[in-house]
Amino acid sequence: MSLRTAPIRRALAAMAAKARRGAAIALAWARRPDAAPALAGAALFVVLFAALEPPTLEPAAYSSALYAASGELLGARVAPDGQWRLEPSGDVPERYAEALVEYEDRRFYGHAGFDPLAIARAAWLNLRSGRIVSGGSTVTMQAARLSRAPGPRNLGAKLAELWAAVRLELGSTKAEILAGYAGIAPYGGNVVGLEAAGFRWFGRAPEALTWAEAATLAVLPNSPGLVHPGRSRDELRRKRDRLLSSLGGAGRIGADALASALAEPLPAEPLPMPDLAPHLLAKAGPGRSVSTIDGRIQAAAAEVASRHARRLARNGVGNLAIVVLRVDDGGVAAYVGNSPSAGADDARWVDCAASPRSSGSILKPFLYAAMLDSGELAPGRLVFDIPTRVGSYSPENNLKTYSGAVRADEALARSLNVPFVRLLRSYGVERFASLLGRLGFSTLSRAPADYGLPLILGGAEATLVDAASAYACLARMAKADDADAPGQFTGATWLLGDDSGLEPFEPPFSAGAAWLTLEALVDVGRPGEEASWQEYASSRRVAWKTGTSFGSRDAWAIGVTPEYAVAVWAGNADGSGRPELKGTDAAAPILFDTFQALPRSSWFAEPGRSLRRETVCAESGYPAGPDCARTERALVPAASKADEPCPYCRTVLLTADGRYRVAAEKAVGGEPITERRFALPPAVEWYYARSSPGYRPLPPWLPGSEGLEGDAIEFIAPEAGSSLYVPIDLDGTPGKAVFRAAHRDRTARLFWHLDGVYLGETSGDHRVEARPEPGMHELVVVDGRGSSASRRFEVYDRE
């Protein structure tokens, strides 16, 4: 036997022997004939004790309170009964516990619910005074009393408290009793519970209270009606200081700390509760809701919103919203549902972050990424930017200009409308609407055909939360080349540990497509002081997109880094438009000020396993064909497949001096030469040549060597399958429709015919006017060499 364990074993043996002797004595006593009444009474006591429920220390209803993920109180609302009553967070803080026990119940840790000495002392004092001057209640008895409905204070009530206190002690730990008491004790006015008292009187959580503050709250429940921080200040200070001195005398507070505590002022009027996230608080139920919010980021976002609200208000814009999501888990790090300074007339309580608004151009990156994955698009591939009419719909770019053709990544960075309408027409509206649904856009409630091609330009409504979540998903996918990347995603979550109602979905993009999309969005020009950001190596990289709805009613700006997605909306809650409501002017400055408040991060690593290099035509960006003179290597998603080689490069036969095209059988004046040339369709070329000075159109035909060309003429308007209305002039007379065409040879003359009727001849800028009647028509254009083009279209009747 070990020398260390021997004493312990001997003690245990002695205890066991005493227990056996006690049991034998009890058994012998129980066998006596006169023991029956005592046993029956004891049995009745046990039955009653077990049958009666111990008092509950839970109040009827808590205030709705929203906390940040790290525990800071973001906001609260009074309970249904008008009381400030916050659900406790756990055990009572040590300072308050020591102050309370010292003031109310010094033998708290040694009694079983009631203190006979305290009761005897109280009885003597009351008899001597002829009135009740002391109750002798312990903290446990007070907790039991507070748990019951108010009633008369008499001997019967005191006995009931004593009984309930014993039941409470047997079913709870001392820490639980202290926490229960602190959670339901009155602290003056309509403040109930320590959690609410800390914020209402001192503006901080109970854990952060000083000794003076803890002592103040310890004495308040003893007489909350008389000792109120707003009045009876001398009595309150006397009680507080006496308690502090008692704690100092017991060695709980050092001399210097005691002096500082005694010098602290008393609280004045109740302080307002924090109100950093009122619209998110409105979503919370009664009790304590712990959110995913980062308290520091929330405060910074609220400050940014307040500052920019003043700027926007000068232009008649009354509302804005900011949502910040963590990319990795979709948790909401900040949520400003509306401008904190918006008054009642500006619908301050409208949650603009959750309200559907016209989406503007913010959906373009998702179409771009999807077409990259399918191989229908590549970053460097040319997309057409020319006047376009589909039926009665004719989209325009913001600047009302056309480039003829632009790289796809440039079209995204410049947010050109016409190229993306044409891309959506190629991709399919129904297919794109399905993609948006998979991304979590919850407001697309109509059939895809109802949205049509305007879907890509704001024809549908989206909420800021849904948009932020979709961009966060795009950023998460750009990081998914890592082995530990998650395989499924959910939408934005704001309540910690609660993802109810969020259906996980498979990522709709490859890591390669997502990364290429974000790379294109980095090159967007920034507003104001951020415009020259590329000159500074220390500036953070942000992939971002703006959007402006039709009629300048909504301004959007959304950006992502590897850690955060920030989404901003600005506008008027009543839907009224303002000329100043542009994404780059109204929303983008808010976006970048919010990013300035976020931690800096590195940029997305290139997802090498999700990308491959492809040989493409240096001019068109299509997979290189045999006629492409210049090629380059370009990154595309690894799984994408583009079967169509470059359609715009061709090998042409030229005269020896290269000035003219010539047919082989009509070559004269020396051996002809062959040359691989890049040539766009005539309608595209007409605009492209004006915006791209380096473009070389094909040379004209050598006189006498002309041949028929199937693509020499191309209609600009009307487009194939289009329908149109003939306008009505201001005087009420029918107007005219304008028809346009382009010819590869700038010197060519065109001859126009409508339904076999000659309209006229054009050169240079080929356009004619006509007044066709309602119905189907055929327009034919012929050049001097006999090349022709025809177009069928319909004119609608306005009646």
Coordinates of N, CA and C in Angstrom, one line a residue, residues 50-130:
A50 N -41.7 16.2 -3.4 CA -41.4 15.7 -4.7 C -42.5 16.2 -5.7
A51 N -43.7 16.3 -5.2 CA -44.8 16.6 -6.1 C -44.9 18.1 -6.5
L52 N -44.5 18.9 -5.6 CA -44.6 20.4 -5.8 C -43.3 20.8 -6.6
E53 N -43.6 21.4 -7.8 CA -42.5 21.9 -8.6 C -41.7 23.0 -7.9
P54 N -40.4 23.0 -8.0 CA -39.6 24.1 -7.5 C -39.9 25.4 -8.3
P55 N -39.8 26.5 -7.7 CA -40.1 27.8 -8.4 C -39.2 27.9 -9.6
T56 N -39.8 28.5 -10.7 CA -39.0 28.8 -11.9 C -38.5 30.2 -11.8
L57 N -37.2 30.4 -12.2 CA -36.6 31.7 -12.2 C -36.6 32.3 -13.6
E58 N -37.4 31.7 -14.5 CA -37.5 32.3 -15.9 C -38.6 33.3 -15.9
P59 N -38.4 34.5 -16.5 CA -39.5 35.4 -16.5 C -40.5 35.0 -17.6
A60 N -41.7 35.7 -17.6 CA -42.7 35.4 -18.6 C -42.2 35.7 -20.0
A61 N -41.5 36.8 -20.3 CA -41.1 37.1 -21.6 C -39.8 38.0 -21.6
Y62 N -38.9 37.7 -22.5 CA -37.7 38.5 -22.6 C -37.9 39.5 -23.7
S63 N -37.0 40.6 -23.6 CA -36.9 41.5 -24.7 C -36.2 40.8 -25.9
S64 N -36.5 41.3 -27.1 CA -35.7 40.8 -28.2 C -34.4 41.5 -28.2
A65 N -33.3 40.7 -28.2 CA -32.0 41.3 -28.1 C -31.1 40.6 -29.1
L66 N -30.3 41.3 -29.9 CA -29.5 40.8 -30.9 C -28.0 41.1 -30.5
Y67 N -27.2 40.0 -30.6 CA -25.8 40.1 -30.2 C -24.9 39.7 -31.4
A68 N -23.7 40.3 -31.4 CA -22.7 40.0 -32.4 C -22.2 38.6 -32.0
A69 N -21.5 38.0 -33.0 CA -20.9 36.7 -32.8 C -19.9 36.7 -31.6
S70 N -19.3 37.8 -31.3 CA -18.3 37.8 -30.2 C -19.0 38.3 -28.9
G71 N -20.3 38.5 -28.9 CA -21.0 38.8 -27.7 C -21.5 40.2 -27.5
E72 N -21.1 41.2 -28.3 CA -21.5 42.6 -28.1 C -23.0 42.7 -28.4
L73 N -23.7 43.5 -27.6 CA -25.1 43.8 -27.8 C -25.2 44.7 -29.0
L74 N -26.0 44.3 -30.0 CA -26.2 45.2 -31.2 C -27.4 46.0 -31.1
G75 N -28.4 45.5 -30.4 CA -29.7 46.2 -30.3 C -30.7 45.4 -29.5
A76 N -31.7 46.1 -28.9 CA -32.7 45.4 -28.1 C -34.0 46.2 -28.2
R77 N -35.1 45.5 -28.0 CA -36.4 46.1 -27.9 C -37.1 45.7 -26.6
V78 N -38.0 46.5 -26.0 CA -38.6 46.2 -24.8 C -39.4 44.9 -24.9
A79 N -39.6 44.2 -23.8 CA -40.5 43.0 -23.8 C -41.9 43.4 -24.0
P80 N -42.8 42.4 -24.3 CA -44.2 42.7 -24.5 C -44.9 43.5 -23.4
D81 N -44.4 43.3 -22.2 CA -45.0 44.0 -21.0 C -44.3 45.3 -20.8
G82 N -43.5 45.8 -21.7 CA -42.9 47.1 -21.6 C -41.7 47.2 -20.7
Q83 N -41.1 46.1 -20.3 CA -40.0 46.0 -19.5 C -38.7 45.8 -20.3
W84 N -37.6 46.4 -19.9 CA -36.3 46.0 -20.4 C -35.8 44.8 -19.7
R85 N -35.9 43.6 -20.3 CA -35.6 42.4 -19.6 C -34.8 41.5 -20.6
L86 N -33.4 41.5 -20.5 CA -32.6 40.8 -21.4 C -32.3 39.4 -20.9
E87 N -32.3 38.4 -21.7 CA -32.0 37.1 -21.3 C -30.5 37.0 -20.9
P88 N -30.3 36.4 -19.7 CA -28.9 36.3 -19.2 C -28.0 35.5 -20.1
S89 N -26.7 35.8 -20.1 CA -25.8 35.1 -21.0 C -25.1 33.9 -20.3
G90 N -25.3 33.8 -19.0 CA -24.6 32.7 -18.3 C -24.5 33.0 -16.8
D91 N -23.4 32.6 -16.2 CA -23.2 32.9 -14.8 C -23.0 34.4 -14.5
V92 N -23.3 34.7 -13.3 CA -23.2 36.1 -12.9 C -21.7 36.5 -12.8
P93 N -21.4 37.7 -13.3 CA -19.9 38.1 -13.2 C -19.5 38.1 -11.7
E94 N -18.2 37.8 -11.5 CA -17.6 37.6 -10.2 C -17.8 38.9 -9.3
R95 N -17.5 40.1 -9.9 CA -17.6 41.3 -9.1 C -19.0 41.5 -8.6
Y96 N -20.0 41.3 -9.5 CA -21.4 41.5 -9.0 C -21.8 40.4 -8.0
A97 N -21.4 39.2 -8.2 CA -21.7 38.1 -7.2 C -21.2 38.4 -5.9
E98 N -19.9 38.9 -5.8 CA -19.3 39.2 -4.5 C -20.0 40.4 -3.8
A99 N -20.4 41.4 -4.7 CA -21.0 42.6 -4.1 C -22.4 42.2 -3.6
L100 N -23.1 41.4 -4.3 CA -24.5 41.0 -3.9 C -24.5 40.2 -2.7
V101 N -23.6 39.2 -2.6 CA -23.6 38.3 -1.4 C -23.2 39.1 -0.2
E102 N -22.2 40.1 -0.4 CA -21.8 40.9 0.8 C -22.9 41.8 1.2
Y103 N -23.8 42.3 0.3 CA -24.8 43.2 0.7 C -26.1 42.5 1.2
E104 N -26.4 41.4 0.6 CA -27.7 40.8 0.9 C -27.7 39.5 1.7
D105 N -26.6 38.8 1.7 CA -26.6 37.4 2.2 C -25.2 36.9 2.4
R106 N -24.5 37.3 3.5 CA -23.1 36.9 3.7 C -23.0 35.4 3.9
R107 N -24.0 34.8 4.4 CA -23.8 33.3 4.6 C -24.5 32.5 3.5
F108 N -24.6 33.1 2.3 CA -25.3 32.5 1.2 C -24.7 31.1 0.8
Y109 N -23.4 31.0 0.9 CA -22.8 29.8 0.4 C -22.8 28.7 1.5
G110 N -23.4 29.1 2.8 CA -23.4 28.1 3.8 C -24.7 27.6 4.3
H111 N -25.8 28.2 3.7 CA -27.1 27.8 4.2 C -27.9 27.0 3.1
A112 N -29.0 26.4 3.5 CA -29.8 25.6 2.5 C -31.0 26.3 2.1
G113 N -31.0 27.6 1.9 CA -32.1 28.4 1.4 C -32.6 29.4 2.4
F114 N -32.5 29.1 3.7 CA -32.9 30.1 4.7 C -31.8 30.2 5.7
D115 N -31.7 31.4 6.4 CA -30.6 31.6 7.4 C -31.3 31.8 8.7
P116 N -31.3 30.8 9.7 CA -32.0 30.9 11.0 C -31.5 32.1 11.7
L117 N -30.2 32.4 11.7 CA -29.7 33.6 12.4 C -30.3 34.9 11.9
A118 N -30.3 35.0 10.5 CA -30.9 36.2 10.0 C -32.4 36.3 10.3
I119 N -33.1 35.2 10.3 CA -34.5 35.3 10.6 C -34.7 35.7 12.1
A120 N -33.9 35.1 13.0 CA -34.0 35.5 14.4 C -33.7 36.9 14.6
R121 N -32.7 37.4 13.9 CA -32.3 38.8 14.1 C -33.4 39.7 13.6
A122 N -34.0 39.3 12.4 CA -35.1 40.2 11.9 C -36.3 40.2 12.8
A123 N -36.6 39.0 13.4 CA -37.8 38.9 14.3 C -37.6 39.8 15.5
W124 N -36.4 39.8 16.1 CA -36.1 40.6 17.2 C -36.2 42.1 16.9
L125 N -35.6 42.5 15.7 CA -35.7 43.9 15.3 C -37.1 44.4 15.1
N126 N -37.9 43.5 14.5 CA -39.3 43.9 14.2 C -40.1 44.0 15.4
L127 N -39.9 43.1 16.4 CA -40.6 43.1 17.7 C -40.2 44.4 18.5
R128 N -39.0 44.7 18.4 CA -38.5 45.9 19.2 C -39.0 47.2 18.6
S129 N -39.2 47.2 17.2 CA -39.6 48.4 16.5 C -41.1 48.5 16.4
G130 N -41.8 47.4 16.7 CA -43.2 47.4 16.5 C -43.7 47.5 15.1

